[in-house]
Short mmCIF file of C-alpha atoms and ligand atoms in Angstrom, two decimals:
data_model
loop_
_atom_site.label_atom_id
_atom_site.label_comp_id
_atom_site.label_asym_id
_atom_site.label_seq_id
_atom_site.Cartn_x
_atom_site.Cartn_y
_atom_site.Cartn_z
CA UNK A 8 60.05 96.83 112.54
CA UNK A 9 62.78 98.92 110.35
CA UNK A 10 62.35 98.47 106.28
CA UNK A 11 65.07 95.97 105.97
CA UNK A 12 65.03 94.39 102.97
CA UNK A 13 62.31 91.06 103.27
CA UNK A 14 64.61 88.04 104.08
CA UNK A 15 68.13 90.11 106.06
CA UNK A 16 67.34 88.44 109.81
CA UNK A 17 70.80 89.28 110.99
CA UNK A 18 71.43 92.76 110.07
CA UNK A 19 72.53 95.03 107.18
CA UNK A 20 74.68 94.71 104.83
CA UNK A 21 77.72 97.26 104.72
CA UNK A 22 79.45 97.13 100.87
CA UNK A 23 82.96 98.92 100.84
CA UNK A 24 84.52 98.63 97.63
CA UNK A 25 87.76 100.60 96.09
CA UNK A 26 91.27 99.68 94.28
CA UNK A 27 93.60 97.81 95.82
CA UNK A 28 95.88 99.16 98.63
CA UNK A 29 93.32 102.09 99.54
CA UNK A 30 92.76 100.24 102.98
CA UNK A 31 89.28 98.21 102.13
CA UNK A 32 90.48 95.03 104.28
CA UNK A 33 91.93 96.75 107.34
CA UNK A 34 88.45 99.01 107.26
CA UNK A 35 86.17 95.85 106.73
CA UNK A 36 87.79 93.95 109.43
CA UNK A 37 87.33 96.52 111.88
CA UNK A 38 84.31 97.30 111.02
CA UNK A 39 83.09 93.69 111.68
CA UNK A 40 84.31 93.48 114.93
CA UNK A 41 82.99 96.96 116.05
CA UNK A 42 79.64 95.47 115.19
CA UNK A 43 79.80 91.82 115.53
CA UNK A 44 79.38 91.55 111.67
CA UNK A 45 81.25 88.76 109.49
CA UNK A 46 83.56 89.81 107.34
CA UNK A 47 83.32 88.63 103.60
CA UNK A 48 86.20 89.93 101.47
CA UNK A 49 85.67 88.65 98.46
CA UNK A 50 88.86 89.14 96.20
CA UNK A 51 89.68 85.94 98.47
CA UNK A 52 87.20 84.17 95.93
CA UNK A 53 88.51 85.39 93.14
CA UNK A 54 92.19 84.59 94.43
CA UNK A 55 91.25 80.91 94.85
CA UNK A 56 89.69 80.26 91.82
CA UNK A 57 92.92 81.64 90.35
CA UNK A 58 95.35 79.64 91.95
CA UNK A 59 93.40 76.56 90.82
CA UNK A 60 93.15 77.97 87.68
CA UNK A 61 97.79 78.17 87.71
CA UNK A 62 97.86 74.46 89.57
CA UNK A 63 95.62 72.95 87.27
CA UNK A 64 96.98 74.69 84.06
CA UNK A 65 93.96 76.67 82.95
CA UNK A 66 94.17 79.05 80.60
CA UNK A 67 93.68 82.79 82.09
CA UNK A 68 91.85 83.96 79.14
CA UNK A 69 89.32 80.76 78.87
CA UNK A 70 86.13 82.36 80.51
CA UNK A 71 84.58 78.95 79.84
CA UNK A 72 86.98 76.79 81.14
CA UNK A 73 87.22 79.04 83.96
CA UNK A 74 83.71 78.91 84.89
CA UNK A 75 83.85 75.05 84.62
CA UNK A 76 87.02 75.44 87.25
CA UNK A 77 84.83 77.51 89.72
CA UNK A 78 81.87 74.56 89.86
CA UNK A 79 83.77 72.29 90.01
CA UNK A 80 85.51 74.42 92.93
CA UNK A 81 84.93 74.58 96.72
CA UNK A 82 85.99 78.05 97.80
CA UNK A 83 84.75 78.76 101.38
CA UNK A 84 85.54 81.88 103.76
CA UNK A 85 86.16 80.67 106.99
CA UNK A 86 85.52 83.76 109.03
CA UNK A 87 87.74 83.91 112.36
CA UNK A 88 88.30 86.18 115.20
CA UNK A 89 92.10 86.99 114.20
CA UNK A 90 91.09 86.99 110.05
CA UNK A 91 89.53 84.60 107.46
CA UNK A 92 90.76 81.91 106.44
CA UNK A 93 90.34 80.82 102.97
CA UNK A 94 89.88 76.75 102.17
CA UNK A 95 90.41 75.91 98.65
CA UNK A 96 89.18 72.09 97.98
CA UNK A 97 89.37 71.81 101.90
CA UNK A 98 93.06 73.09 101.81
CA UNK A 99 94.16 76.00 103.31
CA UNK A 100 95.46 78.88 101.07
CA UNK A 101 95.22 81.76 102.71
CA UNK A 102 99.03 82.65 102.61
CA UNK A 103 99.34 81.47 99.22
CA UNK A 104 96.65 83.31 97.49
CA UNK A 105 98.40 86.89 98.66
CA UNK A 106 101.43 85.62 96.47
CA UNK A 107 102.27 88.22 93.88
CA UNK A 108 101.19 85.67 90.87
CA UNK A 109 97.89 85.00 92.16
CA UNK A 110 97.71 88.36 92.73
CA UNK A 111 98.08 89.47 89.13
CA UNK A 112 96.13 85.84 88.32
CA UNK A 113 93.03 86.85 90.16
CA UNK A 114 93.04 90.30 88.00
CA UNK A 115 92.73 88.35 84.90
CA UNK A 116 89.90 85.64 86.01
CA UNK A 117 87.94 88.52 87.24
CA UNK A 118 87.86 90.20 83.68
CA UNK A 119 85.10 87.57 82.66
CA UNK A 120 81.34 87.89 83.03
CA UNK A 121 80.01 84.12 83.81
CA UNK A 122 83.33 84.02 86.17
CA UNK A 123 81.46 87.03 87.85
CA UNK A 124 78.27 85.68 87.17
CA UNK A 125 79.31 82.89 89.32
CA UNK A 126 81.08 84.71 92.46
CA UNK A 127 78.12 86.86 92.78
CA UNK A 128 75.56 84.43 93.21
CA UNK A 129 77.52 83.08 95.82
CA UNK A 130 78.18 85.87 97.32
CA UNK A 131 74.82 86.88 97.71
CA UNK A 132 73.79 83.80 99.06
CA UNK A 133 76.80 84.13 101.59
CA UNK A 134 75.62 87.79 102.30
CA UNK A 135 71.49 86.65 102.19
CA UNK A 136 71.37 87.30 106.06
CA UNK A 137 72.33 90.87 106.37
CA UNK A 138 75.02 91.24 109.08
CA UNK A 139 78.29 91.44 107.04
CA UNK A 140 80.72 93.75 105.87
CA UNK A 141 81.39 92.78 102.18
CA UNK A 142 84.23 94.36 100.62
CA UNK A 143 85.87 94.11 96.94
CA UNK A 144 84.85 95.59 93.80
CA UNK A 145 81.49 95.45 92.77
CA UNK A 146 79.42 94.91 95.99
CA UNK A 147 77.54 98.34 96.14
CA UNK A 148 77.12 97.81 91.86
CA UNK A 149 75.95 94.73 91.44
CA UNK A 150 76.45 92.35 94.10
CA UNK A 151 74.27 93.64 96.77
CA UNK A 152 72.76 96.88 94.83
CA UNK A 153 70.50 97.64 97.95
CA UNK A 154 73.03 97.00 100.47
CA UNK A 155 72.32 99.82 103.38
CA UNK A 156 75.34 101.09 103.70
CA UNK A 157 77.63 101.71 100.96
CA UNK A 158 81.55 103.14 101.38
CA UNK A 159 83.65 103.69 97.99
CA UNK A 160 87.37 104.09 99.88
CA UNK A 161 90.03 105.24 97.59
CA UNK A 162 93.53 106.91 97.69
CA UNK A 163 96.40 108.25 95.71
CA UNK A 164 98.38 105.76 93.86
CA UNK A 165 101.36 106.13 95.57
CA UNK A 166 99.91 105.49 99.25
CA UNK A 167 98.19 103.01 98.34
CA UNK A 168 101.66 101.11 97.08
CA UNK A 169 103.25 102.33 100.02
CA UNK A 170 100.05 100.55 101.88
CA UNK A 171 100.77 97.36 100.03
CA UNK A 172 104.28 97.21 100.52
CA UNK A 173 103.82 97.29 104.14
CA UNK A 174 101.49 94.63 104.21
CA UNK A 175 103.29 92.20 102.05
CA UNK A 176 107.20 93.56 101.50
CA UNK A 177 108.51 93.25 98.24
CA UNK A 178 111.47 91.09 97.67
CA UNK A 179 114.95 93.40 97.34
CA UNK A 180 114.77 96.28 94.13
CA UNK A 181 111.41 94.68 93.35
CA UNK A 182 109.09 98.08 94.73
CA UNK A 183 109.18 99.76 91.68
CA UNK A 184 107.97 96.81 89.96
CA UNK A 185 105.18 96.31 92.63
CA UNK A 186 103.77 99.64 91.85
CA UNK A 187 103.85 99.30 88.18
CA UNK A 188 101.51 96.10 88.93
CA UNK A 189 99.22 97.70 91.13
CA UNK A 190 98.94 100.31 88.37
CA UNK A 191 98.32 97.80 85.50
CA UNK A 192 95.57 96.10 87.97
CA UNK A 193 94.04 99.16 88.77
CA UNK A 194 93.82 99.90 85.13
CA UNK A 195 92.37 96.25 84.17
CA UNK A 196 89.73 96.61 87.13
CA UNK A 197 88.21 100.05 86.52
CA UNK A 198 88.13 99.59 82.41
CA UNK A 199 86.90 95.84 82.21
CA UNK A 200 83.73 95.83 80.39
CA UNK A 201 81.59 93.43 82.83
CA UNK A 202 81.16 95.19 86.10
CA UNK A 203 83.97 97.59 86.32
CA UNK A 204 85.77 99.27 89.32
CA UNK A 205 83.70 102.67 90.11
CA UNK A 206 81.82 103.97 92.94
CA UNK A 207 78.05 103.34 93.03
CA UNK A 208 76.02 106.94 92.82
CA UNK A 209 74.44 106.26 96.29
CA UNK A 210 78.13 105.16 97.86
CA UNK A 211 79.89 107.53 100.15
CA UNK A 212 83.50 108.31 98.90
CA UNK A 213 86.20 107.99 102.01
CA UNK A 214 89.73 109.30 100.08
CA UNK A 215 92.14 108.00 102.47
CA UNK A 216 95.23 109.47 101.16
CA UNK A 217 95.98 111.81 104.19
CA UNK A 218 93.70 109.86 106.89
CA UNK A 219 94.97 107.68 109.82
CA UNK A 220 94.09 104.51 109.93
CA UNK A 221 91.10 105.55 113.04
CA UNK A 222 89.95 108.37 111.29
CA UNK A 223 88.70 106.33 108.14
CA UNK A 224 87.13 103.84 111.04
CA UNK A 225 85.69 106.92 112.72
CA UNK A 226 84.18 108.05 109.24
CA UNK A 227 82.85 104.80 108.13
CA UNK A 228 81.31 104.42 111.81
CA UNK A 229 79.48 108.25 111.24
CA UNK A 230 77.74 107.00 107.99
CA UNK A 231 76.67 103.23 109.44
CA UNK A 232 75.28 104.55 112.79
CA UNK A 233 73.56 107.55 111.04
CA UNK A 234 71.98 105.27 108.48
CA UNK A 235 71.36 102.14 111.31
CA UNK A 236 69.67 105.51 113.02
CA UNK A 237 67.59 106.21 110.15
CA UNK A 238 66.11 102.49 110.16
CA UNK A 239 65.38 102.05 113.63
CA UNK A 240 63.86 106.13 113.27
CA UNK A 241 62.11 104.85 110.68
CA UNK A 242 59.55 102.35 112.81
CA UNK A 243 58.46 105.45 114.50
CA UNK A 244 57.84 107.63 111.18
O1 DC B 1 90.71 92.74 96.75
P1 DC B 1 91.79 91.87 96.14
O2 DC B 1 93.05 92.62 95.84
O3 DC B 1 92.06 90.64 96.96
O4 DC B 1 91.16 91.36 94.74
C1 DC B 1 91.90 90.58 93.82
C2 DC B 1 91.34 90.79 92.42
O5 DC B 1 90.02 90.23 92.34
C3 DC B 1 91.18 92.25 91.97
O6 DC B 1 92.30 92.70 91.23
C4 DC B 1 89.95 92.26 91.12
C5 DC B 1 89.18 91.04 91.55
N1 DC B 1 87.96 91.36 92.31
C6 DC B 1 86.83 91.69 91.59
O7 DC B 1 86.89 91.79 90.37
N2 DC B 1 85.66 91.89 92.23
C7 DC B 1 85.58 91.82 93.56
N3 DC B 1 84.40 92.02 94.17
C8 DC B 1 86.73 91.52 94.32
C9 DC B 1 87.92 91.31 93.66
#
């Protein structure tokens, strides 16, 4: 026996958290599939909740109301082979939620603790197994404090807009605009008073900035295996 935390039958629990754009979801998904882990990313959740909160006409600022959206709420991950899908309600919205407004939505529902409260008991219960890769925010902080492995990825602004703008084009003249957002989220995420955006002390910092997309794998696959080592070592010592 390794000294997995009591109660993680399937594996451990890799946390890889950092702003947006620095590469989190590629790394996570890759990650997953290297080791057969599921992949939980869990801005998703925050995404959803915020679209319901713009369809149903919440107010962004309304903590309460919010957290009275979220119960009432079925937000489930639907992990598959080419990505996750992500069922609001039973309805699909996992094109929707990458939308620029739900993008800047999900920034602002994030900002308030029982929201939080919320997501991360269900993410924990989601992660309560062991053999995921959880990415977002606050996973090595507060979600899963004890998680094995813990990766903080980050990179310059300005790759990481170039990143985004890749992955979801902006429409014509609109770049500069995109990056001013990304900015203003960053900004929102790492100063918010209820579990902010920064690395945990035990997480290992990845700056992506001038990596290829392999060597970040390559680096996050050093620190798992040398820490999976470490617990299978560990039976012996
Ligand atoms: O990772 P993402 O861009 O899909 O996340 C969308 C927003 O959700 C992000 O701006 C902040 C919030 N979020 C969070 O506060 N905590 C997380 N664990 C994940 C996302």
């Amino acid at each position: 026996m390794h000294n997995r935390p009591p109660g993680r039958r399937c594996g451990i629990v890799i946390a890889i958290d950092g702003p947006a754009g620095s590469g989190k979801s590629t790394l996570a998904a890759l990650l997953a599939k290297k080791y057969g882990y599921t992949n939980i990313e869990t801005g998703a959740m925050y995404r959803a909740l915020a679209l319901k909160a713009i369809e149903s006409g919440t107010a962004l600022d309304d903590g309460n109301a919010l957290v009275a959206l979220a119960r009432a709420s079925q937000i489930e991950l639907d992990p598959r082979p080419e990505g996750n899908r992500v069922l609001l309600d039973g309805r699909d919205v996992t094109e929707r939620i990458r939308q620029q407004d739900i993008t800047d939505a999900s920034s602002r529902v994030s900002v308030h603790p029982r929201v939080r409260e919320w997501m991360v008991e269900r993410q924990r219960e989601i992660g309560a197994a062991g053999g995921i890769v959880m990415e977002g925010r606050d996973i090595g902080t507060k979600v899963f404090p004890d998680a094995e492995v813990k990766i903080f990825l980050d990179a310059a602004p300005e790759v990481r807009g170039t990143r985004r703008f890749l992955q979801h084009p902006p429409a014509a003249n609109q770049e500069a605009a995109v990056l001013a957002e990304l900015r203003a989220r960053d900004e929102r995420d790492r100063t918010r008073a209820s579990s902010p955006l920064v690395p945990a002390p035990d997480a290992v910092l990845i700056d992506s900035t001038d990596l290829a997309l392999d060597q970040v794998v390559d680096r996050a696959a050093q620190i798992i295996e040398e820490k999976m080592g470490k617990l299978t070592g560990g039976a012996h010592g």
